[in-house]
PDB file of C-alpha atoms and ligand atoms in Angstrom:
ATOM      1  CA  UNK D   2     147.090  75.213  32.574  1.00 96.00           C
ATOM      2  CA  UNK D   3     145.445  72.290  34.330  1.00 98.00           C
ATOM      3  CA  UNK D   4     143.950  72.197  37.821  1.00 98.00           C
ATOM      4  CA  UNK D   5     143.080  68.873  39.414  1.00 98.00           C
ATOM      5  CA  UNK D   6     140.646  68.895  42.312  1.00 98.00           C
ATOM      6  CA  UNK D   7     141.295  65.744  44.302  1.00 98.00           C
ATOM      7  CA  UNK D   8     142.793  64.049  47.292  1.00 98.00           C
ATOM      8  CA  UNK D   9     144.797  60.930  48.173  1.00 97.00           C
ATOM      9  CA  UNK D  10     142.262  58.458  46.749  1.00 97.00           C
ATOM     10  CA  UNK D  11     142.148  55.654  44.192  1.00 97.00           C
ATOM     11  CA  UNK D  12     139.999  57.450  41.630  1.00 98.00           C
ATOM     12  CA  UNK D  13     142.107  60.604  41.789  1.00 98.00           C
ATOM     13  CA  UNK D  14     145.323  58.649  41.380  1.00 98.00           C
ATOM     14  CA  UNK D  15     144.174  57.294  38.043  1.00 98.00           C
ATOM     15  CA  UNK D  16     144.254  60.891  36.835  1.00 98.00           C
ATOM     16  CA  UNK D  17     147.585  61.827  38.427  1.00 98.00           C
ATOM     17  CA  UNK D  18     149.195  58.737  36.850  1.00 98.00           C
ATOM     18  CA  UNK D  19     147.844  59.765  33.425  1.00 98.00           C
ATOM     19  CA  UNK D  20     149.053  63.353  33.907  1.00 98.00           C
ATOM     20  CA  UNK D  21     152.518  62.041  34.781  1.00 98.00           C
ATOM     21  CA  UNK D  22     152.562  59.600  31.843  1.00 98.00           C
ATOM     22  CA  UNK D  23     151.798  62.518  29.515  1.00 98.00           C
ATOM     23  CA  UNK D  24     154.289  64.842  31.302  1.00 98.00           C
ATOM     24  CA  UNK D  25     151.568  67.419  31.900  1.00 98.00           C
ATOM     25  CA  UNK D  26     152.013  70.034  34.612  1.00 98.00           C
ATOM     26  CA  UNK D  27     149.075  70.606  36.896  1.00 98.00           C
ATOM     27  CA  UNK D  28     148.060  72.403  40.049  1.00 98.00           C
ATOM     28  CA  UNK D  29     146.644  70.086  42.715  1.00 98.00           C
ATOM     29  CA  UNK D  30     143.715  71.476  44.735  1.00 98.00           C
ATOM     30  CA  UNK D  31     142.888  69.324  47.728  1.00 98.00           C
ATOM     31  CA  UNK D  32     139.170  68.802  48.303  1.00 98.00           C
ATOM     32  CA  UNK D  33     138.933  67.598  51.903  1.00 98.00           C
ATOM     33  CA  UNK D  34     136.465  64.705  51.934  1.00 97.00           C
ATOM     34  CA  UNK D  35     136.808  64.431  55.709  1.00 97.00           C
ATOM     35  CA  UNK D  36     135.413  67.971  55.972  1.00 98.00           C
ATOM     36  CA  UNK D  37     132.641  67.306  53.452  1.00 98.00           C
ATOM     37  CA  UNK D  38     134.010  69.881  51.004  1.00 98.00           C
ATOM     38  CA  UNK D  39     132.791  67.745  48.080  1.00 98.00           C
ATOM     39  CA  UNK D  40     129.238  68.567  49.152  1.00 98.00           C
ATOM     40  CA  UNK D  41     129.755  72.304  49.496  1.00 98.00           C
ATOM     41  CA  UNK D  42     127.980  74.566  46.992  1.00 98.00           C
ATOM     42  CA  UNK D  43     131.111  75.758  45.162  1.00 98.00           C
ATOM     43  CA  UNK D  44     132.100  72.152  44.374  1.00 98.00           C
ATOM     44  CA  UNK D  45     128.566  70.867  43.701  1.00 98.00           C
ATOM     45  CA  UNK D  46     128.149  73.592  41.074  1.00 98.00           C
ATOM     46  CA  UNK D  47     131.035  72.015  39.158  1.00 98.00           C
ATOM     47  CA  UNK D  48     130.363  68.347  40.012  1.00 98.00           C
ATOM     48  CA  UNK D  49     126.704  67.458  40.551  1.00 98.00           C
ATOM     49  CA  UNK D  50     127.822  63.987  41.700  1.00 98.00           C
ATOM     50  CA  UNK D  51     129.795  65.588  44.595  1.00 98.00           C
ATOM     51  CA  UNK D  52     132.838  63.358  44.134  1.00 98.00           C
ATOM     52  CA  UNK D  53     136.463  63.840  43.191  1.00 98.00           C
ATOM     53  CA  UNK D  54     138.317  63.939  40.806  1.00 98.00           C
ATOM     54  CA  UNK D  55     137.470  67.021  38.756  1.00 98.00           C
ATOM     55  CA  UNK D  56     139.882  68.306  36.130  1.00 98.00           C
ATOM     56  CA  UNK D  57     139.835  71.838  34.823  1.00 98.00           C
ATOM     57  CA  UNK D  58     141.731  72.623  31.629  1.00 98.00           C
ATOM     58  CA  UNK D  59     141.875  76.406  31.579  1.00 98.00           C
ATOM     59  CA  UNK D  60     143.366  76.660  28.072  1.00 96.00           C
ATOM     60  CA  UNK D  61     140.398  74.815  26.599  1.00 97.00           C
ATOM     61  CA  UNK D  62     137.720  76.171  28.990  1.00 97.00           C
ATOM     62  CA  UNK D  63     136.963  72.592  29.960  1.00 98.00           C
ATOM     63  CA  UNK D  64     135.771  71.124  33.234  1.00 98.00           C
ATOM     64  CA  UNK D  65     135.364  67.345  33.374  1.00 98.00           C
ATOM     65  CA  UNK D  66     134.619  64.783  36.113  1.00 98.00           C
ATOM     66  CA  UNK D  67     134.429  60.951  36.225  1.00 98.00           C
ATOM     67  CA  UNK D  68     137.930  59.520  36.149  1.00 98.00           C
ATOM     68  CA  UNK D  69     137.372  57.430  32.994  1.00 98.00           C
ATOM     69  CA  UNK D  70     136.070  60.443  31.097  1.00 98.00           C
ATOM     70  CA  UNK D  71     139.023  62.512  32.324  1.00 98.00           C
ATOM     71  CA  UNK D  72     141.546  59.929  31.087  1.00 98.00           C
ATOM     72  CA  UNK D  73     139.818  59.775  27.701  1.00 98.00           C
ATOM     73  CA  UNK D  74     139.859  63.576  27.497  1.00 98.00           C
ATOM     74  CA  UNK D  75     143.556  63.785  28.378  1.00 98.00           C
ATOM     75  CA  UNK D  76     144.399  61.095  25.841  1.00 98.00           C
ATOM     76  CA  UNK D  77     142.447  62.783  23.066  1.00 97.00           C
ATOM     77  CA  UNK D  78     143.876  66.231  23.758  1.00 98.00           C
ATOM     78  CA  UNK D  79     147.445  65.470  24.795  1.00 98.00           C
ATOM     79  CA  UNK D  80     148.447  61.970  23.711  1.00 98.00           C
ATOM     80  CA  UNK D  81     149.396  62.409  20.061  1.00 97.00           C
ATOM     81  CA  UNK D  82     151.530  59.245  20.112  1.00 97.00           C
ATOM     82  CA  UNK D  83     149.012  56.960  21.796  1.00 98.00           C
ATOM     83  CA  UNK D  84     151.078  56.395  24.938  1.00 98.00           C
ATOM     84  CA  UNK D  85     148.009  55.693  27.084  1.00 98.00           C
ATOM     85  CA  UNK D  86     145.324  55.290  24.400  1.00 98.00           C
ATOM     86  CA  UNK D  87     145.967  54.157  20.836  1.00 98.00           C
ATOM     87  CA  UNK D  88     144.733  56.795  18.396  1.00 97.00           C
ATOM     88  CA  UNK D  89     142.933  54.326  16.115  1.00 96.00           C
ATOM     89  CA  UNK D  90     142.265  50.643  15.564  1.00 96.00           C
ATOM     90  CA  UNK D  91     141.201  47.708  17.685  1.00 97.00           C
ATOM     91  CA  UNK D  92     143.772  48.470  20.395  1.00 97.00           C
ATOM     92  CA  UNK D  93     141.977  51.754  21.119  1.00 97.00           C
ATOM     93  CA  UNK D  94     138.659  49.998  21.738  1.00 97.00           C
ATOM     94  CA  UNK D  95     140.269  47.235  23.795  1.00 97.00           C
ATOM     95  CA  UNK D  96     141.631  49.955  26.096  1.00 98.00           C
ATOM     96  CA  UNK D  97     138.269  51.736  26.313  1.00 98.00           C
ATOM     97  CA  UNK D  98     136.574  48.399  27.037  1.00 98.00           C
ATOM     98  CA  UNK D  99     139.009  47.767  29.905  1.00 98.00           C
ATOM     99  CA  UNK D 100     138.442  51.271  31.276  1.00 98.00           C
ATOM    100  CA  UNK D 101     134.629  50.865  31.191  1.00 98.00           C
ATOM    101  CA  UNK D 102     134.959  47.477  32.889  1.00 98.00           C
ATOM    102  CA  UNK D 103     136.827  49.094  35.766  1.00 98.00           C
ATOM    103  CA  UNK D 104     134.289  51.892  36.108  1.00 98.00           C
ATOM    104  CA  UNK D 105     131.278  49.575  35.920  1.00 98.00           C
ATOM    105  CA  UNK D 106     132.474  46.608  37.995  1.00 98.00           C
ATOM    106  CA  UNK D 107     135.748  46.930  39.894  1.00 97.00           C
ATOM    107  CA  UNK D 108     135.209  50.439  41.286  1.00 97.00           C
ATOM    108  CA  UNK D 109     131.617  50.065  42.527  1.00 97.00           C
ATOM    109  CA  UNK D 110     132.031  46.549  43.944  1.00 96.00           C
ATOM    110  CA  UNK D 111     135.398  46.968  45.648  1.00 94.00           C
ATOM    111  CA  UNK D 112     134.337  50.441  46.812  1.00 95.00           C
ATOM    112  CA  UNK D 113     131.211  49.062  48.468  1.00 95.00           C
ATOM    113  CA  UNK D 114     133.127  46.171  49.968  1.00 94.00           C
ATOM    114  CA  UNK D 115     135.689  48.548  51.437  1.00 92.00           C
ATOM    115  CA  UNK D 116     132.905  50.784  52.826  1.00 93.00           C
ATOM    116  CA  UNK D 117     131.132  47.791  54.356  1.00 95.00           C
ATOM    117  CA  UNK D 118     134.295  46.425  55.969  1.00 92.00           C
ATOM    118  CA  UNK D 119     134.899  49.808  57.601  1.00 92.00           C
ATOM    119  CA  UNK D 120     131.248  50.386  58.546  1.00 95.00           C
ATOM    120  CA  UNK D 121     130.061  50.616  62.125  1.00 95.00           C
ATOM    121  CA  UNK D 122     128.128  47.680  63.564  1.00 93.00           C
ATOM    122  CA  UNK D 123     124.831  49.541  62.986  1.00 93.00           C
ATOM    123  CA  UNK D 124     125.438  50.036  59.265  1.00 94.00           C
ATOM    124  CA  UNK D 125     127.271  46.786  58.519  1.00 95.00           C
ATOM    125  CA  UNK D 126     125.255  44.233  56.509  1.00 96.00           C
ATOM    126  CA  UNK D 127     127.010  40.843  56.816  1.00 95.00           C
ATOM    127  CA  UNK D 128     125.021  39.284  53.951  1.00 96.00           C
ATOM    128  CA  UNK D 129     126.103  42.122  51.679  1.00 96.00           C
ATOM    129  CA  UNK D 130     129.740  41.632  52.688  1.00 95.00           C
ATOM    130  CA  UNK D 131     129.497  37.929  51.782  1.00 95.00           C
ATOM    131  CA  UNK D 132     128.016  38.737  48.367  1.00 96.00           C
ATOM    132  CA  UNK D 133     130.628  41.403  47.679  1.00 95.00           C
ATOM    133  CA  UNK D 134     133.455  38.980  48.544  1.00 93.00           C
ATOM    134  CA  UNK D 135     132.009  36.466  46.069  1.00 95.00           C
ATOM    135  CA  UNK D 136     131.826  39.164  43.386  1.00 96.00           C
ATOM    136  CA  UNK D 137     135.386  40.353  44.181  1.00 94.00           C
ATOM    137  CA  UNK D 138     136.600  36.795  43.624  1.00 94.00           C
ATOM    138  CA  UNK D 139     134.733  36.591  40.302  1.00 95.00           C
ATOM    139  CA  UNK D 140     136.097  39.955  39.152  1.00 96.00           C
ATOM    140  CA  UNK D 141     139.669  39.042  40.003  1.00 94.00           C
ATOM    141  CA  UNK D 142     139.220  35.884  37.899  1.00 94.00           C
ATOM    142  CA  UNK D 143     138.046  38.067  35.015  1.00 96.00           C
ATOM    143  CA  UNK D 144     141.163  40.217  35.314  1.00 96.00           C
ATOM    144  CA  UNK D 145     143.359  37.149  35.521  1.00 94.00           C
ATOM    145  CA  UNK D 146     141.783  35.876  32.296  1.00 95.00           C
ATOM    146  CA  UNK D 147     142.424  39.247  30.648  1.00 96.00           C
ATOM    147  CA  UNK D 148     146.109  38.642  31.420  1.00 96.00           C
ATOM    148  CA  UNK D 149     146.125  35.037  30.148  1.00 93.00           C
ATOM    149  CA  UNK D 150     148.653  33.856  27.543  1.00 90.00           C
ATOM    150  CA  UNK D 151     151.391  35.921  29.170  1.00 88.00           C
ATOM    151  CA  UNK D 152     149.816  39.235  28.240  1.00 94.00           C
ATOM    152  CA  UNK D 153     151.712  42.021  29.932  1.00 97.00           C
ATOM    153  CA  UNK D 154     148.830  44.507  30.092  1.00 98.00           C
ATOM    154  CA  UNK D 155     145.063  44.319  30.510  1.00 98.00           C
ATOM    155  CA  UNK D 156     144.265  45.488  26.987  1.00 97.00           C
ATOM    156  CA  UNK D 157     147.338  44.082  25.247  1.00 95.00           C
ATOM    157  CA  UNK D 158     149.427  47.269  25.291  1.00 97.00           C
ATOM    158  CA  UNK D 159     149.859  49.598  28.268  1.00 98.00           C
ATOM    159  CA  UNK D 160     146.831  51.882  28.317  1.00 98.00           C
ATOM    160  CA  UNK D 161     144.112  53.663  30.263  1.00 98.00           C
ATOM    161  CA  UNK D 162     142.767  50.171  31.098  1.00 98.00           C
ATOM    162  CA  UNK D 163     145.833  49.567  33.295  1.00 98.00           C
ATOM    163  CA  UNK D 164     145.777  53.084  34.728  1.00 98.00           C
ATOM    164  CA  UNK D 165     142.100  52.765  35.703  1.00 98.00           C
ATOM    165  CA  UNK D 166     142.741  49.503  37.565  1.00 98.00           C
ATOM    166  CA  UNK D 167     146.126  50.037  39.162  1.00 98.00           C
ATOM    167  CA  UNK D 168     145.287  52.276  42.184  1.00 98.00           C
ATOM    168  CA  UNK D 169     142.372  50.006  43.101  1.00 97.00           C
ATOM    169  CA  UNK D 170     144.274  46.757  42.859  1.00 97.00           C
ATOM    170  CA  UNK D 171     147.330  48.198  44.587  1.00 97.00           C
ATOM    171  CA  UNK D 172     145.041  49.149  47.496  1.00 95.00           C
ATOM    172  CA  UNK D 173     143.488  45.668  47.450  1.00 94.00           C
ATOM    173  CA  UNK D 174     146.931  44.072  47.610  1.00 93.00           C
ATOM    174  CA  UNK D 175     147.903  46.297  50.529  1.00 92.00           C
ATOM    175  CA  UNK D 176     144.794  45.062  52.340  1.00 88.00           C
ATOM    176  CA  UNK D 177     145.763  41.458  51.422  1.00 88.00           C
ATOM    177  CA  UNK D 178     142.412  40.922  49.741  1.00 86.00           C
ATOM    178  CA  UNK D 179     142.036  37.119  49.527  1.00 85.00           C
ATOM    179  CA  UNK D 180     140.591  37.294  45.984  1.00 84.00           C
ATOM    180  CA  UNK D 181     143.863  38.766  44.764  1.00 86.00           C
ATOM    181  CA  UNK D 182     146.544  36.979  46.689  1.00 85.00           C
ATOM    182  CA  UNK D 183     146.553  33.693  44.708  1.00 86.00           C
ATOM    183  CA  UNK D 184     146.339  35.260  41.270  1.00 91.00           C
ATOM    184  CA  UNK D 185     149.935  35.130  40.110  1.00 91.00           C
ATOM    185  CA  UNK D 186     149.235  36.780  36.765  1.00 93.00           C
ATOM    186  CA  UNK D 187     147.561  39.713  38.481  1.00 95.00           C
ATOM    187  CA  UNK D 188     150.300  40.049  41.092  1.00 95.00           C
ATOM    188  CA  UNK D 189     152.957  40.089  38.359  1.00 96.00           C
ATOM    189  CA  UNK D 190     150.934  42.742  36.505  1.00 97.00           C
ATOM    190  CA  UNK D 191     150.814  44.858  39.677  1.00 97.00           C
ATOM    191  CA  UNK D 192     154.624  44.650  39.974  1.00 97.00           C
ATOM    192  CA  UNK D 193     155.033  45.535  36.297  1.00 98.00           C
ATOM    193  CA  UNK D 194     152.845  48.641  36.555  1.00 98.00           C
ATOM    194  CA  UNK D 195     154.400  49.687  39.883  1.00 98.00           C
ATOM    195  CA  UNK D 196     157.821  49.921  38.226  1.00 98.00           C
ATOM    196  CA  UNK D 197     156.775  52.768  35.942  1.00 98.00           C
ATOM    197  CA  UNK D 198     158.168  56.123  37.108  1.00 98.00           C
ATOM    198  CA  UNK D 199     154.934  57.932  36.147  1.00 98.00           C
ATOM    199  CA  UNK D 200     152.931  55.491  38.258  1.00 98.00           C
ATOM    200  CA  UNK D 201     155.207  56.033  41.246  1.00 98.00           C
ATOM    201  CA  UNK D 202     154.873  59.814  40.927  1.00 98.00           C
ATOM    202  CA  UNK D 203     151.120  59.678  40.335  1.00 98.00           C
ATOM    203  CA  UNK D 204     150.565  57.399  43.329  1.00 98.00           C
ATOM    204  CA  UNK D 205     152.409  59.856  45.578  1.00 98.00           C
ATOM    205  CA  UNK D 206     150.117  62.756  44.663  1.00 96.00           C
ATOM    206  CA  UNK D 207     148.130  64.575  47.353  1.00 95.00           C
ATOM    207  CA  UNK D 208     150.101  62.874  50.112  1.00 86.00           C
TER     208      UNK D 208
HETATM  209  N1  GSH E   4     133.025  57.032  39.324  1.00 52.06           N
HETATM  210  C1  GSH E   4     133.707  58.123  39.957  1.00 52.06           C
HETATM  211  C2  GSH E   4     133.894  57.810  41.412  1.00 52.06           C
HETATM  212  C3  GSH E   4     134.452  58.989  42.168  1.00 52.06           C
HETATM  213  C4  GSH E   4     134.518  58.689  43.649  1.00 52.06           C
HETATM  214  O1  GSH E   4     133.872  57.758  44.158  1.00 52.06           O
HETATM  215  N2  GSH E   4     135.280  59.520  44.370  1.00 52.06           N
HETATM  216  C5  GSH E   4     135.419  59.360  45.795  1.00 52.06           C
HETATM  217  C6  GSH E   4     136.892  59.416  46.184  1.00 52.06           C
HETATM  218  S1  GSH E   4     137.800  58.101  45.399  1.00 52.06           S
HETATM  219  C7  GSH E   4     134.715  60.513  46.499  1.00 52.06           C
HETATM  220  O2  GSH E   4     134.796  61.638  46.076  1.00 52.06           O
HETATM  221  N3  GSH E   4     134.034  60.201  47.617  1.00 52.06           N
HETATM  222  C8  GSH E   4     133.419  61.206  48.423  1.00 52.06           C
HETATM  223  C9  GSH E   4     131.981  60.937  48.737  1.00 52.06           C
HETATM  224  O3  GSH E   4     131.436  59.941  48.234  1.00 52.06           O
HETATM  225  O4  GSH E   4     131.398  61.729  49.465  1.00 52.06           O
HETATM  226  C10 GSH E   4     135.052  58.357  39.252  1.00 52.06           C
HETATM  227  O5  GSH E   4     135.630  57.376  38.751  1.00 52.06           O
HETATM  228  O6  GSH E   4     135.511  59.514  39.161  1.00 52.06           O
END
């Protein structure tokens, strides 16, 4: 039995997409960020970083947080056929590379940009917003290059690299992020991923 502690957010939706791709049943427990539940003692005891998602796999006495680590765990435990992560070979490491890239660059930079754009006048730092827009443009060029030569997916085959990126880039497209709107390869990739039934179900989680 799997319990996912989460909410309707980009990082949580990576996990719900993976759970759907692997046809795994789970119980969704909503951690209300607006009420600060992620900072309450019961949650902090499980997640020192005080952020969702957290996945608990009762059958294996496992608790794990950080979305990239959760996807790797699910793939290793439940993906015998390599649907989201090839079991061996170069394709496996290409997918892990793409997943790390998301966690190290796309998540932190777009997250900060989003926070800054929504910040009050007292906490807004215009210079930081300018720098983050420049970095967002650079990162979207990187992704576009990863899709060069008519590649359908970020790591060659569909994988955790696509799952890690999709909720973030779908949100960026909804906000009409300028860095994204002219990148035809990236926009086509977004459409391709959005067609997957597991992605549609995963994106509707916690809503
Ligand atoms: N690197 C983490 C990021 C997790 C994260 O930032 N979660 C957000 C929601 S998407 C959160 O819990 N924010 C609440 C807070 O910062 O207080 C992951 O990929 O799991």
